[in-house]
XYZ file of C-alpha atoms in Angstrom:
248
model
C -79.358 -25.988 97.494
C -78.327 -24.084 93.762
C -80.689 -25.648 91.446
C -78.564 -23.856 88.996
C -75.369 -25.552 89.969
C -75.021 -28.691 87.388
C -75.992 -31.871 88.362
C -77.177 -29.962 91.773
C -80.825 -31.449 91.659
C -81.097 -35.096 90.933
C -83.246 -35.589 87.591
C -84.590 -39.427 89.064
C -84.294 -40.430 92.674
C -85.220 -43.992 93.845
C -86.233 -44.842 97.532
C -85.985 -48.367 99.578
C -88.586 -47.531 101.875
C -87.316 -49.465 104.541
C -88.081 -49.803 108.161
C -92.332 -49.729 109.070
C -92.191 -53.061 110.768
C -90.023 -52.070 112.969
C -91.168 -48.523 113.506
C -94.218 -50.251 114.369
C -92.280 -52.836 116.863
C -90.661 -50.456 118.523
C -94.574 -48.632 119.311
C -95.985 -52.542 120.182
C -98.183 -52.069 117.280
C -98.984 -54.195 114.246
C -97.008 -54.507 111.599
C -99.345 -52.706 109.310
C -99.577 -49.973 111.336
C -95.976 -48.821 110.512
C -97.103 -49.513 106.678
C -100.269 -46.642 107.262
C -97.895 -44.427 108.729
C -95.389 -44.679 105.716
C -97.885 -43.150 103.845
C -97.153 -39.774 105.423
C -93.894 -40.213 104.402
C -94.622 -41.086 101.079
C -96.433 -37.392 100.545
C -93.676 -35.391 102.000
C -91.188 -37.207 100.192
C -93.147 -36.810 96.861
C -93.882 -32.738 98.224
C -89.840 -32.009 98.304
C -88.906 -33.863 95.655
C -91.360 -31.874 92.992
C -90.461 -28.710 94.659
C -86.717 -29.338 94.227
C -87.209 -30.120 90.655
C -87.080 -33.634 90.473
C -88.649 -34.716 87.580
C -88.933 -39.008 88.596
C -89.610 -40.620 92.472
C -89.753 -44.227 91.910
C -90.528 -46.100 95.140
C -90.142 -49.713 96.284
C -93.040 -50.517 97.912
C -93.494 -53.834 96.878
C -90.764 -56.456 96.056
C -90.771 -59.830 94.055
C -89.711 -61.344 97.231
C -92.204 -60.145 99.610
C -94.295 -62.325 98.866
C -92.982 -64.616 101.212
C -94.141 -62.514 104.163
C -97.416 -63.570 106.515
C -100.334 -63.922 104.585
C -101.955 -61.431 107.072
C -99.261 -58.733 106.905
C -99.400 -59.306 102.387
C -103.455 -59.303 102.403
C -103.123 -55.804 104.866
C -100.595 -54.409 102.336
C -102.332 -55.003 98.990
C -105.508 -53.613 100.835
C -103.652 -50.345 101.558
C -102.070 -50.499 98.279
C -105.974 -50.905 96.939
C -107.117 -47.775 99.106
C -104.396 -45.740 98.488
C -104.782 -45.813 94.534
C -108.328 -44.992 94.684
C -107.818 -41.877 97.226
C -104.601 -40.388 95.910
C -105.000 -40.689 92.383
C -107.446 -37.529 91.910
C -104.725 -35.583 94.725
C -101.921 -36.350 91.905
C -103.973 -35.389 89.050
C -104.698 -31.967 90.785
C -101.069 -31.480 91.049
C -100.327 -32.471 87.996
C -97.968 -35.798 88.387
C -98.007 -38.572 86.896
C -98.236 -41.859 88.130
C -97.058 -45.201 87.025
C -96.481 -48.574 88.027
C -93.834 -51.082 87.124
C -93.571 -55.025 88.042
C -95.388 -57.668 87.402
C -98.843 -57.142 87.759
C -100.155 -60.840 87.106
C -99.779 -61.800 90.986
C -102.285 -59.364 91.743
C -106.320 -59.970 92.694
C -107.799 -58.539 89.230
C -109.423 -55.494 91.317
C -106.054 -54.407 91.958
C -104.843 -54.559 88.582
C -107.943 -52.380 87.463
C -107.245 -49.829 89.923
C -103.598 -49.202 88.706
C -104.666 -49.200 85.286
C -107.384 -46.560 86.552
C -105.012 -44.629 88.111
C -102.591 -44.645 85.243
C -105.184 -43.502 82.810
C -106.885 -40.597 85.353
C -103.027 -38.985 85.296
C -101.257 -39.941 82.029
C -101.303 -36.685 81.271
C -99.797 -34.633 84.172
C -96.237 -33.341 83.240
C -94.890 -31.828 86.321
C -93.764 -34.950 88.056
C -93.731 -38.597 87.631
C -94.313 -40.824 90.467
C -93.209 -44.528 89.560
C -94.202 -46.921 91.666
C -92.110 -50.866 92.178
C -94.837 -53.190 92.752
C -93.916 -57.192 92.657
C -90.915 -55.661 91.463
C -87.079 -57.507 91.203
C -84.004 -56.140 89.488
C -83.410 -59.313 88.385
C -87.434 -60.228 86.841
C -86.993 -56.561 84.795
C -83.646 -57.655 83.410
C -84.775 -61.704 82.427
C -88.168 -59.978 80.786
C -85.702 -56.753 79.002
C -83.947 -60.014 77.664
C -86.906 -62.064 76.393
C -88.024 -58.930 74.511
C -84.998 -58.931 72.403
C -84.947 -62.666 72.500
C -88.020 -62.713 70.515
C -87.250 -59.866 68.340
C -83.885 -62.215 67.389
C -86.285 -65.149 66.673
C -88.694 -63.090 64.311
C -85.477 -62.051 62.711
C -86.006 -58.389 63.324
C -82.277 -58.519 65.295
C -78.976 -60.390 65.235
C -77.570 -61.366 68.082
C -74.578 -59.193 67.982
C -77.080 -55.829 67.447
C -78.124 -55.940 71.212
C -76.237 -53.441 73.238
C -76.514 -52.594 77.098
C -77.967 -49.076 74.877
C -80.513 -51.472 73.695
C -81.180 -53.550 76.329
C -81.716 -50.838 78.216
C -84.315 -49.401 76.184
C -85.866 -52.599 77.294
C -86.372 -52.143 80.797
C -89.497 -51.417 82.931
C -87.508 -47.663 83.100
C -86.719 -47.438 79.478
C -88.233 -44.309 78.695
C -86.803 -42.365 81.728
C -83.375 -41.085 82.625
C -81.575 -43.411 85.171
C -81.020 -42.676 88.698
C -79.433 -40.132 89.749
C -79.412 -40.800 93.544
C -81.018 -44.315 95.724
C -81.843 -43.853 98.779
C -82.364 -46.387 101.559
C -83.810 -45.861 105.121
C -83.949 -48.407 108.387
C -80.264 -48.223 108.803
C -79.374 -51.786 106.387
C -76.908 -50.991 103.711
C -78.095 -52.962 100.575
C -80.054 -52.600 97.310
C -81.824 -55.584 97.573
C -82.838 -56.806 94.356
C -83.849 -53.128 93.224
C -83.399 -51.322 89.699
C -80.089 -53.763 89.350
C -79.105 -52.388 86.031
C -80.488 -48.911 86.581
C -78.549 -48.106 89.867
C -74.980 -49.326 88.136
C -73.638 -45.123 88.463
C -76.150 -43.763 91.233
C -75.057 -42.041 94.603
C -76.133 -44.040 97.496
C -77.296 -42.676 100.564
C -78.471 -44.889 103.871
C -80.074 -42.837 106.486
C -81.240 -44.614 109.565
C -84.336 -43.434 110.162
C -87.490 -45.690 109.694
C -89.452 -45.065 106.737
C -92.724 -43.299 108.812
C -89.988 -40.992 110.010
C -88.281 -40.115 106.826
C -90.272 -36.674 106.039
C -89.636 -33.121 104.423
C -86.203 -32.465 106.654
C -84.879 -35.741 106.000
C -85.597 -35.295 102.266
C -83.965 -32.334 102.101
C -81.013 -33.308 103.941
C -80.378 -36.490 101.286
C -81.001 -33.808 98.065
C -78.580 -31.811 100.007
C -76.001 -34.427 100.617
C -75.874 -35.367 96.753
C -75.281 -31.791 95.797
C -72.149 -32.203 97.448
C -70.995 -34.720 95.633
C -68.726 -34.926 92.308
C -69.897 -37.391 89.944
C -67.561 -38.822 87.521
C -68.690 -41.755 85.724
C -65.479 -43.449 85.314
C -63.213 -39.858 84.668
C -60.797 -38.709 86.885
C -61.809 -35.584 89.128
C -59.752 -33.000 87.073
C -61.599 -34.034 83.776
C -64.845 -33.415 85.722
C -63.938 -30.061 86.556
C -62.468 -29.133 83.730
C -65.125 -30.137 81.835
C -67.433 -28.056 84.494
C -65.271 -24.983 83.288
C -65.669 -25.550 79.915
């Protein structure tokens, strides 16, 4: 891939991880067994990604809806989650990436809470890479809470209605501060966005790959990052203003 070539390397790329119950099915193992081995994943993905020069990996790992999974397979999750905050937050410190964590946090056991706050804190300071993580995350919950930000700004008379602007509400966001996706990627072979970055992903390049998430590594990475290189983005412009603009 020509990092050089414009628009070559995707700035933010956002991942569905998709697919660990089922890897684990398919091995007649437990559910949370294909959750462990995601974690593997999760490192090469994060390993390509900073050496391509992507400068945001946000990751779904936990959505708003979720929730409504077995009690057994939720408690086994936020105990992983729990563990792997603790043991990977010095790792991304020493390579110098920054971590942060979007949703809402107020579902989770207090301990929890402290350890993302810990973790947050330990690597605020990194600037090579920023790792975002979507925990009790929805599209739809960072849009409604974007809104009652400017909703109260209107009722201390700080706004007018007509002053908020997608620009603004934007801003707003659990993203705000960070470029949008570039590219969203989606693994386990299903072909939706599922309640994910809603606003954020209105101009991003899709890409579905049908591998389970444990089996989504460094090649398969590389093959995505590759696949979006090939592709012209336009953002509403017809192909020959693209490239014309390219030449310019």
């Amino acid at each position: 891939m020509d990092k050089n070539k414009q628009g070559a390397v995707p700035r933010h790329v956002a991942i569905i991880m998709d697919g660990n119950n089922r890897w684990a099915k398919k091995r007649l193992l437990p559910g949370v067994a294909g959750h462990k081995a995601g974690v593997d994943a999760v490192r090469a993905v994060i390993e390509v990604c900073a050496e391509s020069g992507v400068e945001v990996l946000t990751l779904f790992a936990f959505s708003s809806e979720n929730w409504q999974r077995p009690a057994e397979e939720v408690g086994a999750l936020m105990e992983l989650f729990l563990g792997a905050l603790r043991r990977e937050a010095k790792k991304l410190l020493d390579n110098d990436i920054s971590l942060r964590i979007i949703g809402d946090r107020s579902r989770f056991h207090p301990e929890l809470q402290a350890a993302m706050r810990e973790a947050e804190l330990l690597t605020a300071g990194s600037r090579r890479f920023t790792l975002q993580i979507a925990a009790n995350y929805g599209g739809q919950w960072d849009i409604a809470q974007a809104a009652q930000r400017l909703a109260r700004e209107v009722q201390a008379g700080h706004l007018q209605p007509e002053d908020i602007t997608p620009h603004l509400l934007q801003g707003c966001l659990a993203t705000g501060d960070l470029p949008l996706p570039d590219l969203c990627i989606r693994t386990g072979g299903e072909h939706r966005i599922s309640n994910f970055l809603l606003w954020q992903l209105a101009y991003s390049e899709l890409y579905f790959s049908d591998l389970y998430w444990p089996d989504f590594k460094h090649e398969a990475m590389r093959k995505a990052l590759a696949d979006f290189a090939t592709r012209q983005r336009r953002f509403g412009k017809t192909s020959e203003q693209v490239e014309a603009e390219a030449r310019s």
